[in-house]
PDB file of C-alpha atoms in Angstrom:
ATOM      1  CA  MET A   1      83.372 230.011 -57.955  1.00 48.00           C
ATOM      2  CA  PRO A   2      82.320 226.845 -56.104  1.00 52.00           C
ATOM      3  CA  LEU A   3      81.418 227.063 -52.450  1.00 67.00           C
ATOM      4  CA  ASN A   4      83.144 224.572 -50.182  1.00 81.00           C
ATOM      5  CA  LEU A   5      80.162 224.004 -47.890  1.00 89.00           C
ATOM      6  CA  THR A   6      78.170 220.801 -48.010  1.00 93.00           C
ATOM      7  CA  GLU A   7      74.389 220.719 -47.817  1.00 95.00           C
ATOM      8  CA  GLU A   8      74.679 219.275 -44.317  1.00 96.00           C
ATOM      9  CA  GLN A   9      76.914 222.149 -43.170  1.00 96.00           C
ATOM     10  CA  ILE A  10      74.435 224.674 -44.562  1.00 96.00           C
ATOM     11  CA  ILE A  11      71.526 222.883 -42.870  1.00 97.00           C
ATOM     12  CA  GLN A  12      73.364 223.173 -39.551  1.00 97.00           C
ATOM     13  CA  LEU A  13      73.109 226.982 -39.906  1.00 97.00           C
ATOM     14  CA  ALA A  14      69.295 226.782 -39.920  1.00 98.00           C
ATOM     15  CA  PRO A  15      67.327 227.854 -36.857  1.00 97.00           C
ATOM     16  CA  ASP A  16      64.862 224.931 -37.123  1.00 98.00           C
ATOM     17  CA  ALA A  17      63.571 222.076 -39.289  1.00 98.00           C
ATOM     18  CA  ALA A  18      60.795 224.212 -40.800  1.00 98.00           C
ATOM     19  CA  SER A  19      63.396 226.670 -42.102  1.00 98.00           C
ATOM     20  CA  VAL A  20      65.375 223.806 -43.638  1.00 98.00           C
ATOM     21  CA  LYS A  21      62.294 222.490 -45.428  1.00 98.00           C
ATOM     22  CA  ALA A  22      61.296 225.939 -46.692  1.00 98.00           C
ATOM     23  CA  GLY A  23      64.890 226.765 -47.686  1.00 98.00           C
ATOM     24  CA  LYS A  24      65.191 223.569 -49.717  1.00 97.00           C
ATOM     25  CA  GLY A  25      62.010 224.558 -51.514  1.00 97.00           C
ATOM     26  CA  LEU A  26      63.641 227.851 -52.501  1.00 97.00           C
ATOM     27  CA  ALA A  27      66.920 226.256 -53.634  1.00 96.00           C
ATOM     28  CA  VAL A  28      65.907 226.213 -57.315  1.00 94.00           C
ATOM     29  CA  PRO A  29      66.653 228.925 -59.895  1.00 93.00           C
ATOM     30  CA  GLY A  30      62.982 229.288 -60.867  1.00 93.00           C
ATOM     31  CA  LYS A  31      62.115 230.735 -57.448  1.00 94.00           C
ATOM     32  CA  TRP A  32      64.474 233.674 -57.973  1.00 95.00           C
ATOM     33  CA  VAL A  33      63.807 236.623 -60.293  1.00 94.00           C
ATOM     34  CA  LEU A  34      67.464 237.684 -59.987  1.00 95.00           C
ATOM     35  CA  LEU A  35      70.557 235.652 -59.098  1.00 95.00           C
ATOM     36  CA  ALA A  36      74.112 236.977 -59.167  1.00 95.00           C
ATOM     37  CA  CYS A  37      77.451 236.528 -57.450  1.00 94.00           C
ATOM     38  CA  SER A  38      80.917 237.961 -57.128  1.00 92.00           C
ATOM     39  CA  GLU A  39      84.055 236.615 -55.500  1.00 89.00           C
ATOM     40  CA  ARG A  40      82.787 237.961 -52.179  1.00 93.00           C
ATOM     41  CA  ALA A  41      78.991 237.582 -52.206  1.00 95.00           C
ATOM     42  CA  VAL A  42      75.928 235.966 -53.722  1.00 96.00           C
ATOM     43  CA  TRP A  43      72.605 237.806 -53.923  1.00 97.00           C
ATOM     44  CA  GLY A  44      69.186 237.421 -55.357  1.00 97.00           C
ATOM     45  CA  HIS A  45      65.587 238.549 -55.412  1.00 98.00           C
ATOM     46  CA  CYS A  46      63.003 235.972 -54.376  1.00 97.00           C
ATOM     47  CA  GLN A  47      59.379 236.681 -55.212  1.00 90.00           C
ATOM     48  CA  GLY A  48      57.226 236.108 -52.166  1.00 84.00           C
ATOM     49  CA  SER A  49      53.519 236.734 -51.691  1.00 82.00           C
ATOM     50  CA  GLY A  50      53.974 240.514 -51.646  1.00 82.00           C
ATOM     51  CA  LYS A  51      54.321 242.987 -54.494  1.00 89.00           C
ATOM     52  CA  ASN A  52      58.099 243.337 -54.241  1.00 94.00           C
ATOM     53  CA  PRO A  53      60.592 240.457 -54.160  1.00 96.00           C
ATOM     54  CA  TYR A  54      62.700 239.907 -51.057  1.00 97.00           C
ATOM     55  CA  GLN A  55      66.300 241.011 -51.476  1.00 98.00           C
ATOM     56  CA  THR A  56      68.687 238.424 -50.074  1.00 98.00           C
ATOM     57  CA  ALA A  57      72.483 238.582 -49.871  1.00 98.00           C
ATOM     58  CA  ILE A  58      75.183 236.384 -48.372  1.00 97.00           C
ATOM     59  CA  ASP A  59      78.757 237.418 -47.618  1.00 96.00           C
ATOM     60  CA  LEU A  60      80.719 234.349 -48.700  1.00 94.00           C
ATOM     61  CA  ASN A  61      83.831 235.238 -46.701  1.00 92.00           C
ATOM     62  CA  ASP A  62      82.067 235.189 -43.337  1.00 91.00           C
ATOM     63  CA  ILE A  63      78.833 233.370 -44.314  1.00 93.00           C
ATOM     64  CA  ALA A  64      76.769 236.338 -43.123  1.00 96.00           C
ATOM     65  CA  PHE A  65      73.141 236.694 -44.241  1.00 98.00           C
ATOM     66  CA  LYS A  66      70.951 239.711 -44.973  1.00 98.00           C
ATOM     67  CA  CYS A  67      67.354 239.617 -46.234  1.00 98.00           C
ATOM     68  CA  SER A  68      64.560 242.175 -46.577  1.00 97.00           C
ATOM     69  CA  CYS A  69      61.863 239.689 -45.523  1.00 96.00           C
ATOM     70  CA  PRO A  70      60.078 240.204 -42.184  1.00 94.00           C
ATOM     71  CA  SER A  71      61.105 236.829 -40.736  1.00 94.00           C
ATOM     72  CA  ARG A  72      62.488 236.792 -37.215  1.00 95.00           C
ATOM     73  CA  LYS A  73      64.393 233.595 -37.944  1.00 96.00           C
ATOM     74  CA  PHE A  74      68.065 233.880 -38.764  1.00 95.00           C
ATOM     75  CA  PRO A  75      69.077 232.898 -41.278  1.00 98.00           C
ATOM     76  CA  CYS A  76      65.678 233.046 -42.912  1.00 97.00           C
ATOM     77  CA  LYS A  77      64.427 230.534 -45.473  1.00 98.00           C
ATOM     78  CA  HIS A  78      65.488 232.863 -48.304  1.00 98.00           C
ATOM     79  CA  GLY A  79      69.084 232.979 -47.084  1.00 98.00           C
ATOM     80  CA  LEU A  80      69.180 229.221 -46.627  1.00 98.00           C
ATOM     81  CA  GLY A  81      67.613 228.624 -50.035  1.00 98.00           C
ATOM     82  CA  LEU A  82      70.039 230.968 -51.758  1.00 97.00           C
ATOM     83  CA  LEU A  83      73.064 229.389 -50.061  1.00 97.00           C
ATOM     84  CA  LEU A  84      71.847 225.849 -50.813  1.00 97.00           C
ATOM     85  CA  LEU A  85      71.262 226.797 -54.442  1.00 96.00           C
ATOM     86  CA  PHE A  86      74.648 228.462 -54.806  1.00 95.00           C
ATOM     87  CA  ALA A  87      76.512 225.583 -53.156  1.00 93.00           C
ATOM     88  CA  ALA A  88      74.835 223.009 -55.400  1.00 92.00           C
ATOM     89  CA  GLN A  89      74.525 224.952 -58.665  1.00 86.00           C
ATOM     90  CA  ALA A  90      76.971 227.856 -58.697  1.00 75.00           C
ATOM     91  CA  GLY A  91      77.035 227.691 -62.494  1.00 76.00           C
ATOM     92  CA  THR A  92      73.404 228.836 -62.672  1.00 77.00           C
ATOM     93  CA  VAL A  93      74.254 232.106 -60.898  1.00 80.00           C
ATOM     94  CA  ARG A  94      75.607 234.830 -63.167  1.00 77.00           C
ATOM     95  CA  THR A  95      78.868 236.468 -62.168  1.00 78.00           C
ATOM     96  CA  SER A  96      78.872 240.203 -61.590  1.00 71.00           C
ATOM     97  CA  ARG A  97      81.503 242.756 -60.672  1.00 59.00           C
ATOM     98  CA  ARG A  98      79.346 244.073 -57.821  1.00 51.00           C
ATOM     99  CA  THR A  99      80.689 243.325 -54.347  1.00 44.00           C
TER     100      THR A  99
END
């Protein structure tokens, strides 16, 4: 399921340039220990510096973000990275029935 957002449109959702830079760094499959999607959402687990990976999800209907990281920025770098990755490489994200 391809996403009809361009990289530029996704970047416009970012709160600042630092978030864009960090999000682009996370927009590669190797940064994610889990990646999955359904018709309605894309989600993943991104290993940060802590013991447990951050759980990130994006509602694709409304482009709404949710992440377990402590960042006060919205969307956080994990949400931006996941959306950039999904928009560019949807084929690398396994499809699931979960919604």
